[in-house]
């Protein structure tokens, strides 16, 4: 904790490290409150950093220093400076060996950074700057070293793991043992990992494309060993996919995954030893939903793909974080699209981007994909860096095509293997491999905000000429009041009155007829002319969401219904349904504020009916098209957020649709509610998704026969997807003994399974019916809740603040002040989680009078609470700025 304002780190101030570390030997003697850490570093002056021998500066936080020696000679206290942030050691030679001994307290480390204890298991989390909580070290990503680690522990800790390959093991004094691991690849300290515990493993083999056999192991607590099969299958699928699509082969003899219950993140890509939040690796049909199965598949792939896009080629500094994360998110999204429904995967990703990342772009923490500055780097593990960063990579893929992108990625990996690179290096490889120039495109890395495309068109029937005009702009963001034009790929097509695809022949072009084009928007205003258009066309814009922008085009409801029915692009069919729903609910909000009786647009009702009746559609796509925009998405689209009007409009629209389409929804449910063995495969997942979407709508009516369907499904369900969907339908709609009994029986059955208990807590916290502030307070007193467990905090507090729009936005502001109090308490335990939890309050300026003042007061109470961590101080101070 800090009294003074934390300092700001700027990209412009980057300089090469003064010293490099060629090898790092670590020795750990594990004890819960007094782990001894010994390091032996071979250090040399960095020739690229300049002349002279400046002091060696090592980072270190919350460490008890015991001794320092240089080239075997002990240093006295007067020979160096030790302070709260590390060591400074005068140097009189260009190469030397430095030995340091220090002590740490894993059991008392509630921040879950560095080395800590989780349910009696030792584990590490070193990204971004956690290694400095283990020992004194130049803790920066551009210092790469070859690591050897020896772990010593009592024999009742049988599993001792670290990066690389095991090279030695043995016993010490009979009751203790050791294992030594050696990583042959140089890596930065943030990729170091250690695990020690009472674990069991599942093991498999993978034969690489060159014929090498790799041992695959997943470690977890014995009670969860039966829940590793899906993660193992996902890992093998990811390894094969990376070979086939990117030509990337795994490089060690062994690849390990460890499941950890207490973890700040989803997972961590430590070289050869990935540490996962248990929720992101453990699954069985009885305990995990379809969404969990797909999430695990995606995250396992993501962390494996980091072996090349993050480990073999790492980032020069933390400003370049999206170099590894944006690229790897794009890679895992493409993998998931190939494994499942490509259209639905795209819809899910864009839904989250529009709701959460666009809000981040428009909020006080807005920053470019490559930030210019930060106070605490943990605050920049954001949707902008990850998800928008992935969209930037996707745009390059769209501009260059799959083959051109592969040429660029091959050159990038070849050029920078074993080194720390920049976003500029990535773009340069794409340019050089394809003979293109992407100078303007680089603005995506340096300019914050969500661009807006205002699009208009004109059709000359006599000349059969169609002109599309695009005007781009980007709203001001903190520190960037004005923006230069972006380079934006706009994928589009044209539809005729019957929904058929029209040819897109550019003016003066000698190309043959094509039905889809990527327009490159590079100016503030541009026009594109197409010839031989035989009828008034309907534009299908931003197909596949080809750029992270907002498109403004004045579609009529009839045009949107045509796009929903006939557009060849599945994403745009869904997008048309969302636009139609947005328009209908915007009118409902206006009527609510004016005191006019609410009436839902008939166009929306009939459009949804036609979707239900249309044959041949992917059931998962139908489910997405039938789902109204969330309250959070409606809030993001609003100029000024009126939570009361949003809640009323969405509730009325949902109820009206449920009543009007009851017969069609019931027929859909019955058609899909068949009894067959559970398989987490795309076709079956799609059917369950539509079935449970229909069930949720049916229960909105609160008819007894609908609630009886949910109760029957809950009792008969043989998989967690159907069980939790039925429970949610009851909990969200029925405030009666039936719902209470279902909740109780669910808990009694699954109370020993941590992942299912998280789901149980989240269902209640997110319920607009039952998830009141009083109920959330009660959940915090439940024996299952722990404020020191990030998964429990996310399930109860995170879900309440981020997904229970109705109850969190109570008019009296009680939800806001409750959240502020929890953030203050959490900051003393886990600053990273506290800083993320406060996010819903940071958008206070966008709310109408009343809630705005209440949210502002809640934020002020956090700032006035005393010493804040750097993580929380940065978010709150930036949010309270009034300029």
mmCIF file of N, CA, C and O in Angstrom, residues 795-862:
data_model
loop_
_atom_site.group_PDB
_atom_site.id
_atom_site.type_symbol
_atom_site.label_atom_id
_atom_site.label_comp_id
_atom_site.label_asym_id
_atom_site.label_seq_id
_atom_site.Cartn_x
_atom_site.Cartn_y
_atom_site.Cartn_z
ATOM 1 N N UNK A 795 -17.721 -14.670 -8.716
ATOM 2 C CA UNK A 795 -19.036 -15.301 -8.793
ATOM 3 C C UNK A 795 -20.107 -14.472 -8.094
ATOM 4 O O UNK A 795 -21.236 -14.356 -8.588
ATOM 5 N N UNK A 796 -19.785 -13.890 -6.959
ATOM 6 C CA UNK A 796 -20.785 -13.154 -6.182
ATOM 7 C C UNK A 796 -20.737 -11.659 -6.484
ATOM 8 O O UNK A 796 -21.697 -11.081 -6.998
ATOM 9 N N UNK A 797 -19.620 -11.017 -6.188
ATOM 10 C CA UNK A 797 -19.548 -9.556 -6.322
ATOM 11 C C UNK A 797 -19.430 -9.126 -7.779
ATOM 12 O O UNK A 797 -20.108 -8.192 -8.215
ATOM 13 N N UNK A 798 -18.579 -9.802 -8.537
ATOM 14 C CA UNK A 798 -18.424 -9.445 -9.941
ATOM 15 C C UNK A 798 -19.700 -9.665 -10.730
ATOM 16 O O UNK A 798 -20.084 -8.840 -11.569
ATOM 17 N N UNK A 799 -20.373 -10.773 -10.467
ATOM 18 C CA UNK A 799 -21.625 -11.055 -11.170
ATOM 19 C C UNK A 799 -22.695 -10.044 -10.801
ATOM 20 O O UNK A 799 -23.425 -9.541 -11.667
ATOM 21 N N UNK A 800 -22.820 -9.723 -9.535
ATOM 22 C CA UNK A 800 -23.820 -8.749 -9.095
ATOM 23 C C UNK A 800 -23.601 -7.393 -9.754
ATOM 24 O O UNK A 800 -24.534 -6.778 -10.274
ATOM 25 N N UNK A 801 -22.366 -6.918 -9.788
ATOM 26 C CA UNK A 801 -22.082 -5.576 -10.299
ATOM 27 C C UNK A 801 -22.083 -5.506 -11.820
ATOM 28 O O UNK A 801 -22.432 -4.466 -12.391
ATOM 29 N N UNK A 802 -21.714 -6.587 -12.482
ATOM 30 C CA UNK A 802 -21.559 -6.552 -13.933
ATOM 31 C C UNK A 802 -22.699 -7.196 -14.707
ATOM 32 O O UNK A 802 -22.913 -6.856 -15.880
ATOM 33 N N UNK A 803 -23.440 -8.115 -14.080
ATOM 34 C CA UNK A 803 -24.448 -8.870 -14.835
ATOM 35 C C UNK A 803 -25.856 -8.763 -14.259
ATOM 36 O O UNK A 803 -26.800 -9.219 -14.884
ATOM 37 N N UNK A 804 -25.986 -8.179 -13.084
ATOM 38 C CA UNK A 804 -27.315 -8.001 -12.508
ATOM 39 C C UNK A 804 -27.683 -6.522 -12.593
ATOM 40 O O UNK A 804 -27.708 -5.802 -11.589
ATOM 41 N N UNK A 805 -27.949 -6.079 -13.810
ATOM 42 C CA UNK A 805 -28.203 -4.662 -14.063
ATOM 43 C C UNK A 805 -29.392 -4.167 -13.241
ATOM 44 O O UNK A 805 -29.374 -3.054 -12.702
ATOM 45 N N UNK A 806 -30.416 -4.977 -13.109
ATOM 46 C CA UNK A 806 -31.637 -4.566 -12.406
ATOM 47 C C UNK A 806 -31.374 -4.269 -10.935
ATOM 48 O O UNK A 806 -31.752 -3.210 -10.420
ATOM 49 N N UNK A 807 -30.728 -5.179 -10.241
ATOM 50 C CA UNK A 807 -30.546 -5.012 -8.804
ATOM 51 C C UNK A 807 -29.368 -4.096 -8.456
ATOM 52 O O UNK A 807 -29.428 -3.366 -7.471
ATOM 53 N N UNK A 808 -28.318 -4.126 -9.248
ATOM 54 C CA UNK A 808 -27.170 -3.258 -8.961
ATOM 55 C C UNK A 808 -27.560 -1.785 -9.114
ATOM 56 O O UNK A 808 -27.087 -0.932 -8.366
ATOM 57 N N UNK A 809 -28.435 -1.497 -10.087
ATOM 58 C CA UNK A 809 -28.816 -0.110 -10.345
ATOM 59 C C UNK A 809 -30.102 0.281 -9.626
ATOM 60 O O UNK A 809 -30.984 0.925 -10.191
ATOM 61 N N UNK A 810 -30.212 -0.090 -8.361
ATOM 62 C CA UNK A 810 -31.368 0.356 -7.573
ATOM 63 C C UNK A 810 -31.326 1.878 -7.403
ATOM 64 O O UNK A 810 -30.245 2.478 -7.231
ATOM 65 N N UNK A 811 -32.480 2.540 -7.471
ATOM 66 C CA UNK A 811 -32.511 4.011 -7.461
ATOM 67 C C UNK A 811 -31.848 4.654 -6.246
ATOM 68 O O UNK A 811 -31.362 5.783 -6.343
ATOM 69 N N UNK A 812 -31.811 3.956 -5.113
ATOM 70 C CA UNK A 812 -31.230 4.567 -3.913
ATOM 71 C C UNK A 812 -29.710 4.538 -3.890
ATOM 72 O O UNK A 812 -29.081 5.078 -2.974
ATOM 73 N N UNK A 813 -29.081 3.910 -4.914
ATOM 74 C CA UNK A 813 -27.618 3.887 -4.985
ATOM 75 C C UNK A 813 -26.975 2.919 -4.012
ATOM 76 O O UNK A 813 -25.739 2.901 -3.876
ATOM 77 N N UNK A 814 -27.774 2.086 -3.350
ATOM 78 C CA UNK A 814 -27.211 1.179 -2.344
ATOM 79 C C UNK A 814 -26.233 0.186 -2.955
ATOM 80 O O UNK A 814 -25.238 -0.189 -2.325
ATOM 81 N N UNK A 815 -26.507 -0.261 -4.183
ATOM 82 C CA UNK A 815 -25.600 -1.194 -4.834
ATOM 83 C C UNK A 815 -24.230 -0.597 -5.074
ATOM 84 O O UNK A 815 -23.201 -1.272 -4.937
ATOM 85 N N UNK A 816 -24.203 0.696 -5.410
ATOM 86 C CA UNK A 816 -22.933 1.369 -5.689
ATOM 87 C C UNK A 816 -22.080 1.463 -4.421
ATOM 88 O O UNK A 816 -20.872 1.189 -4.447
ATOM 89 N N UNK A 817 -22.707 1.862 -3.314
ATOM 90 C CA UNK A 817 -21.948 2.021 -2.066
ATOM 91 C C UNK A 817 -21.530 0.667 -1.496
ATOM 92 O O UNK A 817 -20.454 0.548 -0.896
ATOM 93 N N UNK A 818 -22.363 -0.342 -1.702
ATOM 94 C CA UNK A 818 -21.983 -1.701 -1.294
ATOM 95 C C UNK A 818 -20.731 -2.148 -2.045
ATOM 96 O O UNK A 818 -19.781 -2.665 -1.444
ATOM 97 N N UNK A 819 -20.712 -1.937 -3.359
ATOM 98 C CA UNK A 819 -19.557 -2.339 -4.145
ATOM 99 C C UNK A 819 -18.313 -1.582 -3.690
ATOM 100 O O UNK A 819 -17.228 -2.170 -3.563
ATOM 101 N N UNK A 820 -18.446 -0.298 -3.439
ATOM 102 C CA UNK A 820 -17.292 0.495 -2.997
ATOM 103 C C UNK A 820 -16.715 -0.068 -1.700
ATOM 104 O O UNK A 820 -15.482 -0.168 -1.541
ATOM 105 N N UNK A 821 -17.570 -0.463 -0.774
ATOM 106 C CA UNK A 821 -17.090 -1.011 0.497
ATOM 107 C C UNK A 821 -16.329 -2.317 0.282
ATOM 108 O O UNK A 821 -15.305 -2.566 0.937
ATOM 109 N N UNK A 822 -16.811 -3.154 -0.636
ATOM 110 C CA UNK A 822 -16.117 -4.417 -0.907
ATOM 111 C C UNK A 822 -14.783 -4.186 -1.596
ATOM 112 O O UNK A 822 -13.802 -4.888 -1.337
ATOM 113 N N UNK A 823 -14.735 -3.197 -2.472
ATOM 114 C CA UNK A 823 -13.484 -2.859 -3.155
ATOM 115 C C UNK A 823 -12.431 -2.409 -2.137
ATOM 116 O O UNK A 823 -11.260 -2.807 -2.211
ATOM 117 N N UNK A 824 -12.849 -1.588 -1.177
ATOM 118 C CA UNK A 824 -11.918 -1.116 -0.137
ATOM 119 C C UNK A 824 -11.359 -2.301 0.657
ATOM 120 O O UNK A 824 -10.153 -2.383 0.919
ATOM 121 N N UNK A 825 -12.236 -3.223 1.025
ATOM 122 C CA UNK A 825 -11.786 -4.391 1.794
ATOM 123 C C UNK A 825 -10.858 -5.275 0.974
ATOM 124 O O UNK A 825 -9.829 -5.756 1.469
ATOM 125 N N UNK A 826 -11.192 -5.477 -0.283
ATOM 126 C CA UNK A 826 -10.388 -6.344 -1.145
ATOM 127 C C UNK A 826 -9.016 -5.757 -1.437
ATOM 128 O O UNK A 826 -8.043 -6.497 -1.620
ATOM 129 N N UNK A 827 -8.924 -4.449 -1.500
ATOM 130 C CA UNK A 827 -7.655 -3.825 -1.867
ATOM 131 C C UNK A 827 -6.544 -4.183 -0.891
ATOM 132 O O UNK A 827 -5.376 -4.230 -1.254
ATOM 133 N N UNK A 828 -6.910 -4.450 0.337
ATOM 134 C CA UNK A 828 -5.909 -4.812 1.341
ATOM 135 C C UNK A 828 -5.470 -6.271 1.206
ATOM 136 O O UNK A 828 -4.466 -6.674 1.778
ATOM 137 N N UNK A 829 -6.255 -7.053 0.460
ATOM 138 C CA UNK A 829 -5.944 -8.469 0.278
ATOM 139 C C UNK A 829 -5.382 -8.767 -1.105
ATOM 140 O O UNK A 829 -4.381 -9.472 -1.242
ATOM 141 N N UNK A 830 -6.052 -8.238 -2.130
ATOM 142 C CA UNK A 830 -5.689 -8.565 -3.514
ATOM 143 C C UNK A 830 -5.955 -7.349 -4.396
ATOM 144 O O UNK A 830 -7.056 -7.194 -4.944
ATOM 145 N N UNK A 831 -4.978 -6.472 -4.560
ATOM 146 C CA UNK A 831 -5.180 -5.224 -5.305
ATOM 147 C C UNK A 831 -5.638 -5.432 -6.746
ATOM 148 O O UNK A 831 -6.428 -4.637 -7.261
ATOM 149 N N UNK A 832 -5.150 -6.484 -7.421
ATOM 150 C CA UNK A 832 -5.558 -6.711 -8.806
ATOM 151 C C UNK A 832 -7.063 -6.927 -8.909
ATOM 152 O O UNK A 832 -7.734 -6.346 -9.774
ATOM 153 N N UNK A 833 -7.609 -7.759 -8.039
ATOM 154 C CA UNK A 833 -9.038 -8.047 -8.079
ATOM 155 C C UNK A 833 -9.842 -6.813 -7.685
ATOM 156 O O UNK A 833 -10.884 -6.516 -8.276
ATOM 157 N N UNK A 834 -9.362 -6.053 -6.717
ATOM 158 C CA UNK A 834 -10.061 -4.832 -6.304
ATOM 159 C C UNK A 834 -10.150 -3.840 -7.452
ATOM 160 O O UNK A 834 -11.197 -3.229 -7.688
ATOM 161 N N UNK A 835 -9.052 -3.670 -8.183
ATOM 162 C CA UNK A 835 -9.032 -2.699 -9.285
ATOM 163 C C UNK A 835 -9.973 -3.116 -10.411
ATOM 164 O O UNK A 835 -10.558 -2.249 -11.081
ATOM 165 N N UNK A 836 -10.126 -4.398 -10.627
ATOM 166 C CA UNK A 836 -11.042 -4.864 -11.680
ATOM 167 C C UNK A 836 -12.494 -4.768 -11.222
ATOM 168 O O UNK A 836 -13.384 -4.468 -12.016
ATOM 169 N N UNK A 837 -12.719 -5.016 -9.946
ATOM 170 C CA UNK A 837 -14.083 -5.016 -9.427
ATOM 171 C C UNK A 837 -14.713 -3.624 -9.440
ATOM 172 O O UNK A 837 -15.933 -3.484 -9.565
ATOM 173 N N UNK A 838 -13.907 -2.579 -9.333
ATOM 174 C CA UNK A 838 -14.443 -1.214 -9.241
ATOM 175 C C UNK A 838 -14.941 -0.689 -10.586
ATOM 176 O O UNK A 838 -15.619 0.346 -10.649
ATOM 177 N N UNK A 839 -14.661 -1.397 -11.671
ATOM 178 C CA UNK A 839 -14.948 -0.898 -13.025
ATOM 179 C C UNK A 839 -16.366 -0.381 -13.234
ATOM 180 O O UNK A 839 -16.552 0.669 -13.858
ATOM 181 N N UNK A 840 -17.433 -1.063 -12.753
ATOM 182 C CA UNK A 840 -18.781 -0.552 -13.022
ATOM 183 C C UNK A 840 -19.027 0.875 -12.523
ATOM 184 O O UNK A 840 -19.878 1.580 -13.067
ATOM 185 N N UNK A 841 -18.276 1.296 -11.503
ATOM 186 C CA UNK A 841 -18.463 2.652 -10.980
ATOM 187 C C UNK A 841 -17.752 3.704 -11.810
ATOM 188 O O UNK A 841 -18.054 4.895 -11.692
ATOM 189 N N UNK A 842 -16.815 3.288 -12.644
ATOM 190 C CA UNK A 842 -15.983 4.261 -13.359
ATOM 191 C C UNK A 842 -16.718 4.964 -14.483
ATOM 192 O O UNK A 842 -16.232 5.960 -15.008
ATOM 193 N N UNK A 843 -17.898 4.468 -14.876
ATOM 194 C CA UNK A 843 -18.657 5.087 -15.969
ATOM 195 C C UNK A 843 -19.685 6.095 -15.459
ATOM 196 O O UNK A 843 -20.640 6.436 -16.161
ATOM 197 N N UNK A 844 -19.497 6.602 -14.261
ATOM 198 C CA UNK A 844 -20.497 7.452 -13.605
ATOM 199 C C UNK A 844 -20.894 8.668 -14.437
ATOM 200 O O UNK A 844 -22.043 9.108 -14.407
ATOM 201 N N UNK A 845 -19.986 9.203 -15.225
ATOM 202 C CA UNK A 845 -20.281 10.422 -15.991
ATOM 203 C C UNK A 845 -21.362 10.189 -17.049
ATOM 204 O O UNK A 845 -22.007 11.140 -17.488
ATOM 205 N N UNK A 846 -21.536 8.954 -17.464
ATOM 206 C CA UNK A 846 -22.470 8.672 -18.549
ATOM 207 C C UNK A 846 -23.906 8.498 -18.054
ATOM 208 O O UNK A 846 -24.841 8.417 -18.842
ATOM 209 N N UNK A 847 -24.114 8.430 -16.728
ATOM 210 C CA UNK A 847 -25.450 8.179 -16.185
ATOM 211 C C UNK A 847 -26.227 9.477 -16.009
ATOM 212 O O UNK A 847 -25.664 10.573 -15.897
ATOM 213 N N UNK A 848 -27.536 9.333 -15.952
ATOM 214 C CA UNK A 848 -28.398 10.495 -15.738
ATOM 215 C C UNK A 848 -28.233 10.982 -14.304
ATOM 216 O O UNK A 848 -27.708 10.288 -13.432
ATOM 217 N N UNK A 849 -28.739 12.203 -14.061
ATOM 218 C CA UNK A 849 -28.685 12.788 -12.731
ATOM 219 C C UNK A 849 -29.371 11.874 -11.729
ATOM 220 O O UNK A 849 -30.437 11.319 -11.990
ATOM 221 N N UNK A 850 -28.772 11.731 -10.585
ATOM 222 C CA UNK A 850 -29.268 10.823 -9.545
ATOM 223 C C UNK A 850 -28.297 9.675 -9.403
ATOM 224 O O UNK A 850 -27.468 9.687 -8.484
ATOM 225 N N UNK A 851 -28.379 8.676 -10.286
ATOM 226 C CA UNK A 851 -27.365 7.611 -10.255
ATOM 227 C C UNK A 851 -25.951 8.145 -10.454
ATOM 228 O O UNK A 851 -25.008 7.641 -9.840
ATOM 229 N N UNK A 852 -25.815 9.173 -11.300
ATOM 230 C CA UNK A 852 -24.482 9.716 -11.540
ATOM 231 C C UNK A 852 -23.846 10.214 -10.240
ATOM 232 O O UNK A 852 -22.698 9.897 -9.930
ATOM 233 N N UNK A 853 -24.609 10.963 -9.458
ATOM 234 C CA UNK A 853 -24.066 11.506 -8.211
ATOM 235 C C UNK A 853 -23.802 10.402 -7.187
ATOM 236 O O UNK A 853 -22.814 10.442 -6.448
ATOM 237 N N UNK A 854 -24.664 9.389 -7.185
ATOM 238 C CA UNK A 854 -24.470 8.281 -6.240
ATOM 239 C C UNK A 854 -23.215 7.472 -6.576
ATOM 240 O O UNK A 854 -22.451 7.082 -5.682
ATOM 241 N N UNK A 855 -22.989 7.227 -7.862
ATOM 242 C CA UNK A 855 -21.793 6.488 -8.273
ATOM 243 C C UNK A 855 -20.540 7.311 -7.984
ATOM 244 O O UNK A 855 -19.518 6.771 -7.526
ATOM 245 N N UNK A 856 -20.613 8.596 -8.242
ATOM 246 C CA UNK A 856 -19.475 9.478 -7.980
ATOM 247 C C UNK A 856 -19.140 9.485 -6.495
ATOM 248 O O UNK A 856 -17.957 9.401 -6.108
ATOM 249 N N UNK A 857 -20.160 9.543 -5.643
ATOM 250 C CA UNK A 857 -19.928 9.532 -4.200
ATOM 251 C C UNK A 857 -19.309 8.209 -3.751
ATOM 252 O O UNK A 857 -18.434 8.182 -2.870
ATOM 253 N N UNK A 858 -19.743 7.110 -4.378
ATOM 254 C CA UNK A 858 -19.167 5.808 -4.031
ATOM 255 C C UNK A 858 -17.684 5.761 -4.395
ATOM 256 O O UNK A 858 -16.857 5.258 -3.618
ATOM 257 N N UNK A 859 -17.344 6.287 -5.558
ATOM 258 C CA UNK A 859 -15.930 6.342 -5.955
ATOM 259 C C UNK A 859 -15.127 7.221 -5.013
ATOM 260 O O UNK A 859 -13.989 6.892 -4.637
ATOM 261 N N UNK A 860 -15.688 8.349 -4.634
ATOM 262 C CA UNK A 860 -14.986 9.241 -3.712
ATOM 263 C C UNK A 860 -14.735 8.563 -2.375
ATOM 264 O O UNK A 860 -13.695 8.773 -1.743
ATOM 265 N N UNK A 861 -15.675 7.725 -1.943
ATOM 266 C CA UNK A 861 -15.476 7.014 -0.676
ATOM 267 C C UNK A 861 -14.305 6.049 -0.765
ATOM 268 O O UNK A 861 -13.598 5.828 0.219
ATOM 269 N N UNK A 862 -14.099 5.464 -1.939
ATOM 270 C CA UNK A 862 -12.939 4.599 -2.123
ATOM 271 C C UNK A 862 -11.655 5.412 -2.035
ATOM 272 O O UNK A 862 -10.710 5.043 -1.321
#
